[in-house]
Amino acid sequence: MSRIAKQGTTGPQGCILVGCGFVADLYLASLRSFPEITVIGVHDRDASRMQACAAHWGVPALPDLAKALAEMPADGLVLNLTNPTSHSAVIRQSLEAQRHVFSEKPMVLSLDDAKSLTELATSNGVQLGTAPSSVLSHTAQNLGYALRQKIGGTPRLIYAELDDGFIPQAPLEAWISDSGAPWPFADEFRIGCTLEHAGYYLSWLIAHLGPVSRVVTATAEVLPNKRDVQDCAPDFSVATLSFASGPTARLTCSISAPHDHRLRIIGDEGVLEVRRAWDNFAPVRYRRRMRIRRRLLEHPFGKTISSGSAPHPKLPRKGAAAMNFALGPAEMLQSIAAGCPSRLSGAYALHLTEVTLACQKTGVHDMTTSCEMMEPMSWQR
């Protein structure tokens, strides 16, 4: 269980959650697996939703965000879990109050905002990081280990699938969070599955292969009249990403094709494969290429690649995901306490945001930002 701060108190690794919708419950459940993190309280502009969330989790409600920001510890963290249309305003308010921020994905909806807020964070001496946290998971870090060890040889081509099934026909109204928040399907349709989901594999690839130099994207709305929601974003996208380090990737996002969350990295000697993007402990398998008589094929079973088990808590499956959403906030708080940059902040967060936005819009996009490869977690070096 997380330590729960009484109203008005602070802790050495405290955080405030802004936004008490569906995803807030996933974060609060995850934060309980980090007893060193104090949940200072939760805020939402909808008072009834804030009170319901606070009551369910036994944490303070913070009706005055400006006051909460002013009173929280300087080494604390604001978790921005609002609707993406509110991300920029909440981040700016928090940064202007000189508070560190971890934002749900996409960090913001425009590159100009992303650049402006990154500059503001730097000038105010605070950190701005972005989800998803799964890049710090057992699976993603083991994939990084495999690539550093050149397992499979030089990576040449990557197929990343984030197809989520024929979502409009799912029982969406029955998807309710632990504290009673409905899954905001109308907002999800308007933001689009690309901005909501692309970051899962983009974060892994950018972390382990470095920056993307160009994105060529085609999108479509193949399912019109989704639950009578108007002004929907594309519900299908295919992006071809050119990495400065050499490999080319094809990333597909949809809410129409049958569920498929595979990642395959094709190298000179074989294929690295992950089958479940939303499982922090999904196995990384290597299928070496071999010749049998006149046939060339990959090993049918493959070898599980691991350099050791991650020390981070393993959470049970909740709906479609078996993920600990607090991995990112925990890493940011540890980095802040150590006086060093978080892996999820700065140039990485900005570049991930630019690439994600490019995957949403049809056209050819030359990237204007860059970043270094991500330093592995200490247990994975």
mmCIF file of C-alpha atoms in Angstrom:
data_model
loop_
_atom_site.group_PDB
_atom_site.id
_atom_site.type_symbol
_atom_site.label_atom_id
_atom_site.label_comp_id
_atom_site.label_asym_id
_atom_site.label_seq_id
_atom_site.Cartn_x
_atom_site.Cartn_y
_atom_site.Cartn_z
ATOM 1 C CA MET A 1 0.000 0.000 0.000
ATOM 2 C CA SER A 2 1.153 3.541 -0.728
ATOM 3 C CA ARG A 3 1.581 5.905 2.154
ATOM 4 C CA ILE A 4 -1.381 8.249 2.072
ATOM 5 C CA ALA A 5 -0.655 11.800 3.155
ATOM 6 C CA LYS A 6 -3.075 13.642 5.365
ATOM 7 C CA GLN A 7 -4.500 16.876 3.981
ATOM 8 C CA GLY A 8 -1.814 19.541 3.912
ATOM 9 C CA THR A 9 1.103 17.195 4.578
ATOM 10 C CA THR A 10 3.924 16.347 2.229
ATOM 11 C CA GLY A 11 6.262 13.451 1.699
ATOM 12 C CA PRO A 12 9.762 13.032 0.298
ATOM 13 C CA GLN A 13 8.368 11.431 -2.866
ATOM 14 C CA GLY A 14 4.896 12.895 -3.083
ATOM 15 C CA CYS A 15 2.621 13.173 -6.090
ATOM 16 C CA ILE A 16 -0.640 14.862 -7.005
ATOM 17 C CA LEU A 17 -2.984 13.351 -9.573
ATOM 18 C CA VAL A 18 -4.791 15.838 -11.808
ATOM 19 C CA GLY A 19 -7.712 14.182 -13.568
ATOM 20 C CA CYS A 20 -9.867 11.531 -11.885
ATOM 21 C CA GLY A 21 -11.220 9.745 -14.936
ATOM 22 C CA PHE A 22 -10.860 6.118 -16.020
ATOM 23 C CA VAL A 23 -7.064 6.016 -16.167
ATOM 24 C CA ALA A 24 -6.619 7.565 -12.705
ATOM 25 C CA ASP A 25 -7.717 4.313 -11.079
ATOM 26 C CA LEU A 26 -5.056 2.400 -13.013
ATOM 27 C CA TYR A 27 -2.420 4.819 -11.721
ATOM 28 C CA LEU A 28 -3.670 4.720 -8.136
ATOM 29 C CA ALA A 29 -3.719 0.915 -8.129
ATOM 30 C CA SER A 30 -0.182 0.929 -9.518
ATOM 31 C CA LEU A 31 1.072 3.514 -7.025
ATOM 32 C CA ARG A 32 0.101 1.172 -4.209
ATOM 33 C CA SER A 33 2.920 -1.099 -5.343
ATOM 34 C CA PHE A 34 5.452 1.646 -4.509
ATOM 35 C CA PRO A 35 5.204 2.188 -0.729
ATOM 36 C CA GLU A 36 7.825 4.946 -0.851
ATOM 37 C CA ILE A 37 5.510 7.192 -2.904
ATOM 38 C CA THR A 38 3.040 9.374 -1.045
ATOM 39 C CA VAL A 39 -0.221 10.225 -2.774
ATOM 40 C CA ILE A 40 -0.780 13.808 -1.634
ATOM 41 C CA GLY A 41 -4.224 13.981 -3.199
ATOM 42 C CA VAL A 42 -6.334 14.091 -6.357
ATOM 43 C CA HIS A 43 -7.900 16.954 -8.288
ATOM 44 C CA ASP A 44 -10.566 17.117 -10.974
ATOM 45 C CA ARG A 45 -12.632 20.036 -12.270
ATOM 46 C CA ASP A 46 -15.670 17.763 -11.877
ATOM 47 C CA ALA A 47 -16.184 17.895 -8.108
ATOM 48 C CA SER A 48 -18.364 14.778 -7.942
ATOM 49 C CA ARG A 49 -15.845 12.717 -9.916
ATOM 50 C CA MET A 50 -13.004 14.009 -7.699
ATOM 51 C CA GLN A 51 -14.882 13.109 -4.516
ATOM 52 C CA ALA A 52 -15.782 9.637 -5.816
ATOM 53 C CA CYS A 53 -12.163 8.898 -6.714
ATOM 54 C CA ALA A 54 -10.837 10.294 -3.433
ATOM 55 C CA ALA A 55 -13.345 8.342 -1.369
ATOM 56 C CA HIS A 56 -12.701 5.056 -3.168
ATOM 57 C CA TRP A 57 -8.928 5.237 -2.743
ATOM 58 C CA GLY A 58 -8.876 6.939 0.655
ATOM 59 C CA VAL A 59 -6.857 9.929 -0.537
ATOM 60 C CA PRO A 60 -7.490 13.646 -0.035
ATOM 61 C CA ALA A 61 -9.512 15.616 -2.567
ATOM 62 C CA LEU A 62 -7.783 18.818 -3.679
ATOM 63 C CA PRO A 63 -10.452 21.189 -5.022
ATOM 64 C CA ASP A 64 -8.048 24.139 -5.453
ATOM 65 C CA LEU A 65 -5.320 23.079 -7.870
ATOM 66 C CA ALA A 66 -3.357 26.320 -7.597
ATOM 67 C CA LYS A 67 -3.216 25.962 -3.822
ATOM 68 C CA ALA A 68 -2.255 22.281 -4.082
ATOM 69 C CA LEU A 69 0.580 23.115 -6.449
ATOM 70 C CA ALA A 70 1.837 25.853 -4.159
ATOM 71 C CA GLU A 71 1.834 23.578 -1.103
ATOM 72 C CA MET A 72 3.272 20.385 -2.608
ATOM 73 C CA PRO A 73 6.966 19.578 -2.053
ATOM 74 C CA ALA A 74 9.411 20.993 -4.560
ATOM 75 C CA ASP A 75 10.702 17.489 -5.308
ATOM 76 C CA GLY A 76 7.192 16.112 -5.808
ATOM 77 C CA LEU A 77 5.498 15.235 -9.075
ATOM 78 C CA VAL A 78 2.279 16.280 -10.796
ATOM 79 C CA LEU A 79 0.649 13.395 -12.676
ATOM 80 C CA ASN A 80 -1.360 14.914 -15.512
ATOM 81 C CA LEU A 81 -4.120 12.379 -16.251
ATOM 82 C CA THR A 82 -6.627 14.744 -17.826
ATOM 83 C CA ASN A 83 -8.151 14.474 -21.282
ATOM 84 C CA PRO A 84 -5.455 15.160 -23.923
ATOM 85 C CA THR A 85 -7.252 18.377 -24.907
ATOM 86 C CA SER A 86 -6.458 19.679 -21.396
ATOM 87 C CA HIS A 87 -2.862 18.437 -21.209
ATOM 88 C CA SER A 88 -1.184 21.627 -22.403
ATOM 89 C CA ALA A 89 -3.029 23.913 -19.958
ATOM 90 C CA VAL A 90 -2.440 21.649 -16.943
ATOM 91 C CA ILE A 91 1.234 21.154 -17.802
ATOM 92 C CA ARG A 92 1.768 24.891 -18.246
ATOM 93 C CA GLN A 93 0.080 25.736 -14.948
ATOM 94 C CA SER A 94 2.207 23.148 -13.150
ATOM 95 C CA LEU A 95 5.469 24.223 -14.777
ATOM 96 C CA GLU A 96 4.756 27.882 -14.041
ATOM 97 C CA ALA A 97 4.347 26.835 -10.405
ATOM 98 C CA GLN A 98 7.832 25.263 -10.746
ATOM 99 C CA ARG A 99 6.569 21.709 -10.325
ATOM 100 C CA HIS A 100 7.854 18.603 -12.058
ATOM 101 C CA VAL A 101 5.281 16.964 -14.362
ATOM 102 C CA PHE A 102 4.638 13.489 -15.735
ATOM 103 C CA SER A 103 1.891 13.572 -18.370
ATOM 104 C CA GLU A 104 -0.229 10.845 -19.828
ATOM 105 C CA LYS A 105 0.176 10.319 -23.569
ATOM 106 C CA PRO A 106 0.078 12.091 -25.895
ATOM 107 C CA MET A 107 1.941 14.756 -23.918
ATOM 108 C CA VAL A 108 0.262 17.522 -25.964
ATOM 109 C CA LEU A 109 -1.576 17.781 -29.269
ATOM 110 C CA SER A 110 0.725 20.188 -31.107
ATOM 111 C CA LEU A 111 4.458 20.285 -31.683
ATOM 112 C CA ASP A 112 4.593 24.026 -30.959
ATOM 113 C CA ASP A 113 3.100 23.384 -27.514
ATOM 114 C CA ALA A 114 5.529 20.529 -26.916
ATOM 115 C CA LYS A 115 8.527 22.707 -27.737
ATOM 116 C CA SER A 116 7.240 25.669 -25.731
ATOM 117 C CA LEU A 117 6.520 23.572 -22.641
ATOM 118 C CA THR A 118 9.867 21.777 -22.858
ATOM 119 C CA GLU A 119 11.614 25.160 -22.948
ATOM 120 C CA LEU A 120 9.515 26.361 -20.005
ATOM 121 C CA ALA A 121 10.441 23.290 -17.960
ATOM 122 C CA THR A 122 14.127 23.847 -18.664
ATOM 123 C CA SER A 123 14.006 27.556 -17.838
ATOM 124 C CA ASN A 124 12.178 26.840 -14.557
ATOM 125 C CA GLY A 125 14.580 24.088 -13.556
ATOM 126 C CA VAL A 126 11.975 21.312 -13.473
ATOM 127 C CA GLN A 127 11.379 18.130 -15.466
ATOM 128 C CA LEU A 128 8.598 17.340 -17.939
ATOM 129 C CA GLY A 129 8.160 13.652 -18.747
ATOM 130 C CA THR A 130 5.668 11.621 -20.684
ATOM 131 C CA ALA A 131 3.980 8.228 -20.699
ATOM 132 C CA PRO A 132 3.930 5.414 -21.552
ATOM 133 C CA SER A 133 5.799 3.825 -18.655
ATOM 134 C CA SER A 134 6.083 0.428 -20.327
ATOM 135 C CA VAL A 135 9.441 1.415 -21.864
ATOM 136 C CA LEU A 136 10.849 0.814 -18.350
ATOM 137 C CA SER A 137 9.233 -2.615 -18.032
ATOM 138 C CA HIS A 138 10.806 -6.052 -17.826
ATOM 139 C CA THR A 139 9.806 -6.759 -21.433
ATOM 140 C CA ALA A 140 10.975 -3.509 -23.023
ATOM 141 C CA GLN A 141 14.250 -3.527 -21.108
ATOM 142 C CA ASN A 142 14.935 -7.143 -22.079
ATOM 143 C CA LEU A 143 14.286 -6.191 -25.695
ATOM 144 C CA GLY A 144 16.870 -3.422 -25.313
ATOM 145 C CA TYR A 145 19.311 -5.926 -23.857
ATOM 146 C CA ALA A 146 18.792 -8.235 -26.858
ATOM 147 C CA LEU A 147 19.464 -5.383 -29.283
ATOM 148 C CA ARG A 148 22.595 -4.259 -27.416
ATOM 149 C CA GLN A 149 23.871 -7.837 -27.478
ATOM 150 C CA LYS A 150 23.253 -7.952 -31.258
ATOM 151 C CA ILE A 151 20.998 -10.978 -30.855
ATOM 152 C CA GLY A 152 19.574 -11.517 -34.318
ATOM 153 C CA GLY A 153 22.301 -9.469 -35.939
ATOM 154 C CA THR A 154 21.891 -5.951 -37.282
ATOM 155 C CA PRO A 155 18.201 -4.892 -37.175
ATOM 156 C CA ARG A 156 16.911 -4.054 -40.640
ATOM 157 C CA LEU A 157 13.111 -3.994 -40.620
ATOM 158 C CA ILE A 158 10.507 -3.686 -37.867
ATOM 159 C CA TYR A 159 6.819 -4.589 -37.948
ATOM 160 C CA ALA A 160 4.844 -3.115 -35.040
ATOM 161 C CA GLU A 161 1.126 -3.870 -34.763
ATOM 162 C CA LEU A 162 -1.288 -2.041 -32.480
ATOM 163 C CA ASP A 163 -4.605 -3.319 -33.801
ATOM 164 C CA ASP A 164 -7.193 -3.387 -31.046
ATOM 165 C CA GLY A 165 -10.177 -5.218 -32.494
ATOM 166 C CA PHE A 166 -13.499 -3.868 -33.794
ATOM 167 C CA ILE A 167 -13.864 -1.526 -30.821
ATOM 168 C CA PRO A 168 -17.147 0.242 -31.749
ATOM 169 C CA GLN A 169 -18.973 -3.093 -31.370
ATOM 170 C CA ALA A 170 -17.489 -3.782 -27.925
ATOM 171 C CA PRO A 171 -19.657 -3.303 -24.790
ATOM 172 C CA LEU A 172 -18.081 0.100 -24.147
ATOM 173 C CA GLU A 173 -20.749 1.324 -21.724
ATOM 174 C CA ALA A 174 -19.863 -1.565 -19.415
ATOM 175 C CA TRP A 175 -16.223 -0.514 -19.173
ATOM 176 C CA ILE A 176 -16.207 1.167 -15.749
ATOM 177 C CA SER A 177 -13.181 1.881 -13.561
ATOM 178 C CA ASP A 178 -12.849 0.826 -9.924
ATOM 179 C CA SER A 179 -14.097 4.175 -8.634
ATOM 180 C CA GLY A 180 -16.972 4.328 -11.131
ATOM 181 C CA ALA A 181 -15.530 6.341 -14.038
ATOM 182 C CA PRO A 182 -16.743 5.251 -17.485
ATOM 183 C CA TRP A 183 -14.275 4.577 -20.283
ATOM 184 C CA PRO A 184 -14.454 7.829 -22.299
ATOM 185 C CA PHE A 185 -15.059 6.243 -25.694
ATOM 186 C CA ALA A 186 -16.269 9.474 -27.306
ATOM 187 C CA ASP A 187 -13.041 11.243 -26.313
ATOM 188 C CA GLU A 188 -11.001 8.227 -27.424
ATOM 189 C CA PHE A 189 -12.640 8.305 -30.860
ATOM 190 C CA ARG A 190 -12.018 12.052 -31.211
ATOM 191 C CA ILE A 191 -8.368 11.848 -30.150
ATOM 192 C CA GLY A 192 -7.811 8.711 -32.206
ATOM 193 C CA CYS A 193 -6.216 5.329 -31.641
ATOM 194 C CA THR A 194 -2.905 6.478 -33.131
ATOM 195 C CA LEU A 195 -2.283 9.215 -30.567
ATOM 196 C CA GLU A 196 -3.594 6.949 -27.812
ATOM 197 C CA HIS A 197 -1.604 3.832 -28.716
ATOM 198 C CA ALA A 198 1.378 4.570 -30.980
ATOM 199 C CA GLY A 199 3.561 5.572 -28.037
ATOM 200 C CA TYR A 200 3.667 2.043 -26.659
ATOM 201 C CA TYR A 201 5.989 0.727 -29.350
ATOM 202 C CA LEU A 202 7.385 4.097 -30.453
ATOM 203 C CA SER A 203 8.812 4.611 -26.962
ATOM 204 C CA TRP A 204 10.553 1.231 -27.035
ATOM 205 C CA LEU A 205 12.014 1.743 -30.506
ATOM 206 C CA ILE A 206 13.229 5.296 -29.856
ATOM 207 C CA ALA A 207 14.726 4.219 -26.527
ATOM 208 C CA HIS A 208 16.702 1.343 -28.039
ATOM 209 C CA LEU A 209 17.368 2.471 -31.628
ATOM 210 C CA GLY A 210 17.595 6.237 -31.177
ATOM 211 C CA PRO A 211 15.808 9.045 -32.967
ATOM 212 C CA VAL A 212 13.538 8.889 -36.001
ATOM 213 C CA SER A 213 14.566 11.073 -38.935
ATOM 214 C CA ARG A 214 11.488 10.786 -41.164
ATOM 215 C CA VAL A 215 7.893 9.568 -40.899
ATOM 216 C CA VAL A 216 5.708 8.807 -43.922
ATOM 217 C CA THR A 217 2.088 8.333 -42.878
ATOM 218 C CA ALA A 218 -1.228 7.296 -44.417
ATOM 219 C CA THR A 219 -4.428 7.457 -42.365
ATOM 220 C CA ALA A 220 -8.146 6.865 -42.842
ATOM 221 C CA GLU A 221 -11.414 6.783 -40.975
ATOM 222 C CA VAL A 222 -12.618 3.349 -42.011
ATOM 223 C CA LEU A 223 -15.418 3.155 -39.436
ATOM 224 C CA PRO A 224 -17.698 6.206 -39.782
ATOM 225 C CA ASN A 225 -20.503 6.893 -37.287
ATOM 226 C CA LYS A 226 -18.756 5.225 -34.362
ATOM 227 C CA ARG A 227 -21.457 5.257 -31.669
ATOM 228 C CA ASP A 228 -22.758 8.484 -33.276
ATOM 229 C CA VAL A 229 -19.639 10.355 -32.122
ATOM 230 C CA GLN A 230 -18.891 13.374 -34.290
ATOM 231 C CA ASP A 231 -15.511 14.797 -35.393
ATOM 232 C CA CYS A 232 -13.582 11.556 -34.973
ATOM 233 C CA ALA A 233 -9.876 11.279 -35.684
ATOM 234 C CA PRO A 234 -8.539 8.627 -38.083
ATOM 235 C CA ASP A 235 -9.179 5.133 -36.741
ATOM 236 C CA PHE A 236 -6.521 3.523 -38.938
ATOM 237 C CA SER A 237 -2.952 4.607 -39.634
ATOM 238 C CA VAL A 238 0.162 3.156 -41.198
ATOM 239 C CA ALA A 239 3.435 4.987 -40.569
ATOM 240 C CA THR A 240 6.816 4.140 -42.064
ATOM 241 C CA LEU A 241 9.586 5.360 -39.777
ATOM 242 C CA SER A 242 13.191 5.843 -40.826
ATOM 243 C CA PHE A 243 15.595 5.670 -37.884
ATOM 244 C CA ALA A 244 18.806 7.659 -38.046
ATOM 245 C CA SER A 245 20.666 4.529 -36.916
ATOM 246 C CA GLY A 246 19.523 2.607 -39.990
ATOM 247 C CA PRO A 247 16.420 0.441 -39.451
ATOM 248 C CA THR A 248 13.040 1.089 -41.040
ATOM 249 C CA ALA A 249 9.811 0.380 -39.145
ATOM 250 C CA ARG A 250 6.188 0.012 -40.111
ATOM 251 C CA LEU A 251 3.755 0.923 -37.323
ATOM 252 C CA THR A 252 0.055 0.138 -37.760
ATOM 253 C CA CYS A 253 -2.689 1.384 -35.424
ATOM 254 C CA SER A 254 -6.379 0.591 -35.752
ATOM 255 C CA ILE A 255 -9.613 -0.088 -33.873
ATOM 256 C CA SER A 256 -11.045 -2.257 -36.630
ATOM 257 C CA ALA A 257 -8.619 -5.103 -37.389
ATOM 258 C CA PRO A 258 -8.523 -8.190 -35.106
ATOM 259 C CA HIS A 259 -6.484 -7.731 -31.948
ATOM 260 C CA ASP A 260 -2.776 -7.944 -32.741
ATOM 261 C CA HIS A 261 -0.080 -6.376 -30.583
ATOM 262 C CA ARG A 262 2.998 -8.038 -32.041
ATOM 263 C CA LEU A 263 6.390 -6.414 -32.424
ATOM 264 C CA ARG A 264 8.898 -8.100 -34.739
ATOM 265 C CA ILE A 265 12.436 -6.851 -35.275
ATOM 266 C CA ILE A 266 13.935 -8.542 -38.307
ATOM 267 C CA GLY A 267 17.712 -8.810 -38.304
ATOM 268 C CA ASP A 268 20.402 -10.382 -40.438
ATOM 269 C CA GLU A 269 20.331 -13.611 -38.426
ATOM 270 C CA GLY A 270 16.748 -13.897 -37.190
ATOM 271 C CA VAL A 271 13.739 -12.212 -35.599
ATOM 272 C CA LEU A 272 13.173 -10.745 -32.127
ATOM 273 C CA GLU A 273 9.498 -10.920 -31.202
ATOM 274 C CA VAL A 274 7.137 -9.648 -28.511
ATOM 275 C CA ARG A 275 3.480 -10.644 -28.749
ATOM 276 C CA ARG A 276 1.865 -8.491 -26.054
ATOM 277 C CA ALA A 277 2.554 -4.739 -25.884
ATOM 278 C CA TRP A 278 0.377 -4.266 -22.808
ATOM 279 C CA ASP A 279 2.004 -6.916 -20.638
ATOM 280 C CA ASN A 280 5.021 -5.711 -18.648
ATOM 281 C CA PHE A 281 6.307 -9.276 -18.393
ATOM 282 C CA ALA A 282 5.577 -10.591 -21.885
ATOM 283 C CA PRO A 283 8.471 -12.770 -23.093
ATOM 284 C CA VAL A 284 10.979 -11.546 -25.656
ATOM 285 C CA ARG A 285 11.700 -14.402 -28.035
ATOM 286 C CA TYR A 286 14.419 -14.846 -30.629
ATOM 287 C CA ARG A 287 13.699 -16.977 -33.667
ATOM 288 C CA ARG A 288 16.955 -17.696 -35.433
ATOM 289 C CA ARG A 289 16.873 -18.096 -39.187
ATOM 290 C CA MET A 290 17.760 -21.521 -40.517
ATOM 291 C CA ARG A 291 17.822 -23.608 -43.671
ATOM 292 C CA ILE A 292 16.196 -27.032 -43.845
ATOM 293 C CA ARG A 293 16.839 -28.680 -47.169
ATOM 294 C CA ARG A 294 15.527 -26.200 -49.726
ATOM 295 C CA ARG A 295 13.579 -24.069 -47.252
ATOM 296 C CA LEU A 296 14.526 -20.913 -45.333
ATOM 297 C CA LEU A 297 12.506 -20.282 -42.174
ATOM 298 C CA GLU A 298 12.617 -18.900 -38.649
ATOM 299 C CA HIS A 299 12.717 -21.264 -35.690
ATOM 300 C CA PRO A 300 9.103 -22.265 -34.911
ATOM 301 C CA PHE A 301 9.433 -21.931 -31.133
ATOM 302 C CA GLY A 302 12.238 -19.497 -30.485
ATOM 303 C CA LYS A 303 14.384 -18.823 -27.459
ATOM 304 C CA THR A 304 13.275 -16.604 -24.594
ATOM 305 C CA ILE A 305 15.735 -13.744 -24.052
ATOM 306 C CA SER A 306 16.238 -12.360 -20.562
ATOM 307 C CA SER A 307 19.150 -10.926 -18.637
ATOM 308 C CA GLY A 308 17.331 -11.307 -15.336
ATOM 309 C CA SER A 309 14.007 -10.457 -13.779
ATOM 310 C CA ALA A 310 13.003 -6.848 -13.272
ATOM 311 C CA PRO A 311 12.688 -5.716 -9.663
ATOM 312 C CA HIS A 312 9.584 -3.667 -10.370
ATOM 313 C CA PRO A 313 6.226 -4.902 -9.016
ATOM 314 C CA LYS A 314 4.156 -7.193 -11.233
ATOM 315 C CA LEU A 315 0.488 -6.309 -11.282
ATOM 316 C CA PRO A 316 -2.377 -8.616 -12.259
ATOM 317 C CA ARG A 317 -4.169 -8.145 -15.568
ATOM 318 C CA LYS A 318 -6.820 -5.436 -15.494
ATOM 319 C CA GLY A 319 -9.022 -5.531 -18.562
ATOM 320 C CA ALA A 320 -6.775 -5.602 -21.620
ATOM 321 C CA ALA A 321 -3.571 -4.660 -19.797
ATOM 322 C CA ALA A 322 -1.129 -6.203 -17.349
ATOM 323 C CA MET A 323 0.864 -3.012 -16.804
ATOM 324 C CA ASN A 324 2.179 -1.067 -13.844
ATOM 325 C CA PHE A 325 1.322 2.529 -14.745
ATOM 326 C CA ALA A 326 3.487 3.897 -11.925
ATOM 327 C CA LEU A 327 6.826 2.776 -13.387
ATOM 328 C CA GLY A 328 7.322 6.155 -15.053
ATOM 329 C CA PRO A 329 6.327 8.332 -12.084
ATOM 330 C CA ALA A 330 8.483 6.207 -9.777
ATOM 331 C CA GLU A 331 11.514 6.570 -12.050
ATOM 332 C CA MET A 332 10.953 10.322 -12.343
ATOM 333 C CA LEU A 333 10.690 10.743 -8.573
ATOM 334 C CA GLN A 334 13.873 8.732 -8.052
ATOM 335 C CA SER A 335 15.687 10.836 -10.652
ATOM 336 C CA ILE A 336 14.443 14.092 -9.140
ATOM 337 C CA ALA A 337 15.592 12.981 -5.691
ATOM 338 C CA ALA A 338 19.005 12.081 -7.143
ATOM 339 C CA GLY A 339 19.242 15.423 -8.938
ATOM 340 C CA CYS A 340 19.529 13.854 -12.400
ATOM 341 C CA PRO A 341 17.329 13.901 -15.514
ATOM 342 C CA SER A 342 14.617 11.299 -15.815
ATOM 343 C CA ARG A 343 14.803 8.865 -18.713
ATOM 344 C CA LEU A 344 11.288 9.953 -19.696
ATOM 345 C CA SER A 345 11.819 13.707 -19.771
ATOM 346 C CA GLY A 346 13.565 16.366 -21.829
ATOM 347 C CA ALA A 347 14.641 15.636 -25.395
ATOM 348 C CA TYR A 348 13.223 12.099 -25.292
ATOM 349 C CA ALA A 349 9.732 13.291 -24.315
ATOM 350 C CA LEU A 350 9.795 16.002 -26.970
ATOM 351 C CA HIS A 351 10.981 13.665 -29.726
ATOM 352 C CA LEU A 352 8.483 10.937 -28.800
ATOM 353 C CA THR A 353 5.730 13.542 -28.969
ATOM 354 C CA GLU A 354 6.821 14.808 -32.392
ATOM 355 C CA VAL A 355 7.009 11.295 -33.852
ATOM 356 C CA THR A 356 3.624 10.356 -32.368
ATOM 357 C CA LEU A 357 1.970 13.445 -33.837
ATOM 358 C CA ALA A 358 3.532 12.654 -37.227
ATOM 359 C CA CYS A 359 2.007 9.159 -37.151
ATOM 360 C CA GLN A 360 -1.469 10.729 -36.865
ATOM 361 C CA LYS A 361 -1.272 12.927 -39.970
ATOM 362 C CA THR A 362 -1.115 11.775 -43.577
ATOM 363 C CA GLY A 363 2.024 13.013 -45.322
ATOM 364 C CA VAL A 364 5.807 13.076 -45.254
ATOM 365 C CA HIS A 365 7.291 14.475 -42.052
ATOM 366 C CA ASP A 366 10.965 15.266 -41.496
ATOM 367 C CA MET A 367 11.633 15.370 -37.775
ATOM 368 C CA THR A 368 12.871 18.607 -36.230
ATOM 369 C CA THR A 369 13.802 17.106 -32.845
ATOM 370 C CA SER A 370 16.169 14.368 -31.743
ATOM 371 C CA CYS A 371 17.339 12.534 -28.634
ATOM 372 C CA GLU A 372 19.924 10.062 -27.406
ATOM 373 C CA MET A 373 19.243 6.386 -26.895
ATOM 374 C CA MET A 374 17.775 5.757 -23.462
ATOM 375 C CA GLU A 375 20.090 4.642 -20.686
ATOM 376 C CA PRO A 376 19.069 1.116 -19.584
ATOM 377 C CA MET A 377 17.605 0.644 -16.146
ATOM 378 C CA SER A 378 20.281 -0.105 -13.538
ATOM 379 C CA TRP A 379 19.172 -3.746 -13.248
ATOM 380 C CA GLN A 380 19.548 -4.219 -17.007
ATOM 381 C CA ARG A 381 23.045 -2.831 -17.667
#
